[in-house]
PDB file of C-alpha atoms in Angstrom:
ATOM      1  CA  UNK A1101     -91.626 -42.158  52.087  1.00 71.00           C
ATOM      2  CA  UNK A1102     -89.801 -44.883  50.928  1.00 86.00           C
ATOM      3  CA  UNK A1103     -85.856 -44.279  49.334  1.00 93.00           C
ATOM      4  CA  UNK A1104     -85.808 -43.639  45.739  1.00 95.00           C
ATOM      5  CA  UNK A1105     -83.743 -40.722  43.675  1.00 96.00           C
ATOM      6  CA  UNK A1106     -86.879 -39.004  43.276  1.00 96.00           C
ATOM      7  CA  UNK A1107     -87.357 -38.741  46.854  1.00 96.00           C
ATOM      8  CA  UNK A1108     -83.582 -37.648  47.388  1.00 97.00           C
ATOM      9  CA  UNK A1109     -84.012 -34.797  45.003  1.00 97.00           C
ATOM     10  CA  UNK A1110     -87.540 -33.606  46.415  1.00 97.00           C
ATOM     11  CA  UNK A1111     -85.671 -33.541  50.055  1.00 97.00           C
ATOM     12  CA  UNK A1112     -82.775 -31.498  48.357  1.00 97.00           C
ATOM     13  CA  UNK A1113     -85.644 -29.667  46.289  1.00 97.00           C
ATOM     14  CA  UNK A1114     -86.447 -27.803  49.525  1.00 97.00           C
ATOM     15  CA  UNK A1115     -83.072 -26.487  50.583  1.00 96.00           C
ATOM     16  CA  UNK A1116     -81.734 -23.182  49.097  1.00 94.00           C
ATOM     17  CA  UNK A1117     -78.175 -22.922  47.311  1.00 93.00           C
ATOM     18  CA  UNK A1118     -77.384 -19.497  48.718  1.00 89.00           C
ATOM     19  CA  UNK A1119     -75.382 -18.110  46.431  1.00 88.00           C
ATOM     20  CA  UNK A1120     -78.478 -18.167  43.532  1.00 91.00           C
ATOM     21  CA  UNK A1121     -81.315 -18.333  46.064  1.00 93.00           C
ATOM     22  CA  UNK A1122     -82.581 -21.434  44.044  1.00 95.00           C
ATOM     23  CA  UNK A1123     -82.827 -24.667  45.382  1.00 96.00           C
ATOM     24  CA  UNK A1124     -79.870 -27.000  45.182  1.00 96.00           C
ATOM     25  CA  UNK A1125     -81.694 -29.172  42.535  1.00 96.00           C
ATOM     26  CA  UNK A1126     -82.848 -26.132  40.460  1.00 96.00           C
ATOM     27  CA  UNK A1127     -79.238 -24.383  40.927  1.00 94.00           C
ATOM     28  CA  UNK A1128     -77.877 -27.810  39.301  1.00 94.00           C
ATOM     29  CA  UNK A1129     -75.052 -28.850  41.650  1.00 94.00           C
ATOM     30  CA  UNK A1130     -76.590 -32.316  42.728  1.00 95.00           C
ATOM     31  CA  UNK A1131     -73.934 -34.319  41.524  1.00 95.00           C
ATOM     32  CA  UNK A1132     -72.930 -38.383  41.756  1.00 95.00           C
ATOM     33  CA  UNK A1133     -76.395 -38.983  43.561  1.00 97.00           C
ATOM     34  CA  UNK A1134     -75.806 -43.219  44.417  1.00 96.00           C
ATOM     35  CA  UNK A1135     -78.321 -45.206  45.929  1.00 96.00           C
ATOM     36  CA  UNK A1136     -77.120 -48.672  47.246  1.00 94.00           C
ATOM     37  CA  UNK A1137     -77.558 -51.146  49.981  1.00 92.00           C
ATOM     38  CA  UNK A1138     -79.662 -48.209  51.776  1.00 91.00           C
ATOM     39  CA  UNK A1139     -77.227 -45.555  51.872  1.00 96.00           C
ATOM     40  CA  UNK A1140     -76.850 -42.228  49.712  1.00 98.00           C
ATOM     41  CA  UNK A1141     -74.007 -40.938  48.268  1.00 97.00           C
ATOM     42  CA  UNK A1142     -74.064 -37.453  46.668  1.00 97.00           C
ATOM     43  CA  UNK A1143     -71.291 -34.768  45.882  1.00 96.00           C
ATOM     44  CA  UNK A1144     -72.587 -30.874  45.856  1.00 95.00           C
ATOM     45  CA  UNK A1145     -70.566 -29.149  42.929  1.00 94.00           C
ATOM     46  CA  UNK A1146     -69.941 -25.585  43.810  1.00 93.00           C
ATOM     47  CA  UNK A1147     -67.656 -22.616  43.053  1.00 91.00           C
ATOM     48  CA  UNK A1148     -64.349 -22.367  45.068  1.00 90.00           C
ATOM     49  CA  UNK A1149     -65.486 -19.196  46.310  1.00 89.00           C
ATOM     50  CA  UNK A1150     -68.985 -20.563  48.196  1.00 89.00           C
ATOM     51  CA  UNK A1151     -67.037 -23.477  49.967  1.00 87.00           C
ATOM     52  CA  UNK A1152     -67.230 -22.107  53.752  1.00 88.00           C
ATOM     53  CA  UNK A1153     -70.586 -20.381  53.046  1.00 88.00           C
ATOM     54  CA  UNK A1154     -71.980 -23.893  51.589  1.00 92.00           C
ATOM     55  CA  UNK A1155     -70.687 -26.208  54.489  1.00 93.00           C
ATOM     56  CA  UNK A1156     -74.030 -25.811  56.732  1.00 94.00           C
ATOM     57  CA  UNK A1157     -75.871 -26.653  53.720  1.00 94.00           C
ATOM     58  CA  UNK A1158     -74.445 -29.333  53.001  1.00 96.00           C
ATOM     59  CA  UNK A1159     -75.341 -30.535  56.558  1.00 96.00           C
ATOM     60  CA  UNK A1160     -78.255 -29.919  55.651  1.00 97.00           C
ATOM     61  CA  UNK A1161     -79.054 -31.714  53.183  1.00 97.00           C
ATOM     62  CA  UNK A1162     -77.291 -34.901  54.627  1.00 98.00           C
ATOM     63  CA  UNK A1163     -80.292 -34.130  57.189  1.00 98.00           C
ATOM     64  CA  UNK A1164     -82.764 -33.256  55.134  1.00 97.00           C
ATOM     65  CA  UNK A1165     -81.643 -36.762  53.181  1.00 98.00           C
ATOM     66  CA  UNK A1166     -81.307 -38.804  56.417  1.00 97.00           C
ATOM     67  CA  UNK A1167     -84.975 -37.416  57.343  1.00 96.00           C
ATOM     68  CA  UNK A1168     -85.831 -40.811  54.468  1.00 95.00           C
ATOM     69  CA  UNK A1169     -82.585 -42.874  54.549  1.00 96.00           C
ATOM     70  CA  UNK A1170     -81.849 -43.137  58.276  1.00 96.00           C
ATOM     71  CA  UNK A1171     -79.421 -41.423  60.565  1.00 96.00           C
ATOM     72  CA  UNK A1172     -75.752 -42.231  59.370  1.00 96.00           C
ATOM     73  CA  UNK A1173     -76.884 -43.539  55.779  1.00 97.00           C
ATOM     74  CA  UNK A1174     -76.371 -40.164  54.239  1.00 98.00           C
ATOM     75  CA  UNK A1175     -72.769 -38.961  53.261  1.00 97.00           C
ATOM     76  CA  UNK A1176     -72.262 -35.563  51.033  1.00 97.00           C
ATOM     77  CA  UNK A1177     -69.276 -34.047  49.607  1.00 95.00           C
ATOM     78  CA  UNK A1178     -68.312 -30.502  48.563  1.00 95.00           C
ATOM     79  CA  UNK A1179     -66.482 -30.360  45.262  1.00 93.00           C
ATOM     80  CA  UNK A1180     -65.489 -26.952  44.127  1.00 87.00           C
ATOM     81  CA  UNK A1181     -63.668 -26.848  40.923  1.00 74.00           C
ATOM     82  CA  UNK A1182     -61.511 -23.428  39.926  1.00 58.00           C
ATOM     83  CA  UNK A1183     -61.081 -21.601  36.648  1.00 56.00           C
ATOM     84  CA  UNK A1184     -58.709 -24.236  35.441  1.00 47.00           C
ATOM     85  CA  UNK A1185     -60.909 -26.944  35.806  1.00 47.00           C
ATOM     86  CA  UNK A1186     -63.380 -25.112  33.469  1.00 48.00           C
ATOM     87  CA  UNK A1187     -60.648 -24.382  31.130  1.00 47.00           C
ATOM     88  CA  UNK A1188     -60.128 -28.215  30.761  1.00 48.00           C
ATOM     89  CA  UNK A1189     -63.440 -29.323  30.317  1.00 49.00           C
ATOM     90  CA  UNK A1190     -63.988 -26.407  27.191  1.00 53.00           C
ATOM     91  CA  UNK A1191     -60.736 -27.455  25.498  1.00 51.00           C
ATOM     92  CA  UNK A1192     -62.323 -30.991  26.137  1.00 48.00           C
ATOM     93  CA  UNK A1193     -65.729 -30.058  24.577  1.00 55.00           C
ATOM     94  CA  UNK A1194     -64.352 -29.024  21.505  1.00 55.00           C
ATOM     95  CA  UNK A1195     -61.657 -31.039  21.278  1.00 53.00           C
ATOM     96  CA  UNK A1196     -63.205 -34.919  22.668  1.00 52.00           C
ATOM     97  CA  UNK A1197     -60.367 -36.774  21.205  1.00 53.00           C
TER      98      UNK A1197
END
């Protein structure tokens, strides 16, 4: 299989986001997916509360990924964002200036 996004999100397709029991492209917290120069970049967006439940998954989908990209080309982030954050982003939202 050769290293496109759609190939990325098929491999991440087929991992589970535990905390919805959909997969981590259906439960929407792929985030910053970057192909370049044969590596993959991608951030996992998740609530603050899931962050030590989420941590094997997100090995596993660095494997999952590597499984098309190559050992050591994958590299995944947790990003958990808190009530504030949200806060922000509304006030933002209705208020883009």
């Amino acid at each position: 299989m050769s290293l496109t996004r759609d190939a990325v999100l098929q491999a991440l397709a087929t991992l589970t986001h535990p905390a919805s029991g959909k997969s981590l492209v259906e439960a929407d917290i792929v985030r910053a997916l970057d192909l370049s120069a044969g590596k993959v970049r991608f951030v996992l967006e998740i609530a603050p509360e899931e962050a030590r439940a989420m941590e094997p998954g997100r090995q596993q989908a660095v494997a999952a990924v590597e499984r098309i990209a190559g050992p050591g080309n994958v590299s995944a982030a947790l990003t958990a964002h808190g009530p504030a954050a949200a806060r922000l982003h509304l006030a933002h939202e209705e208020n883009p200036d």
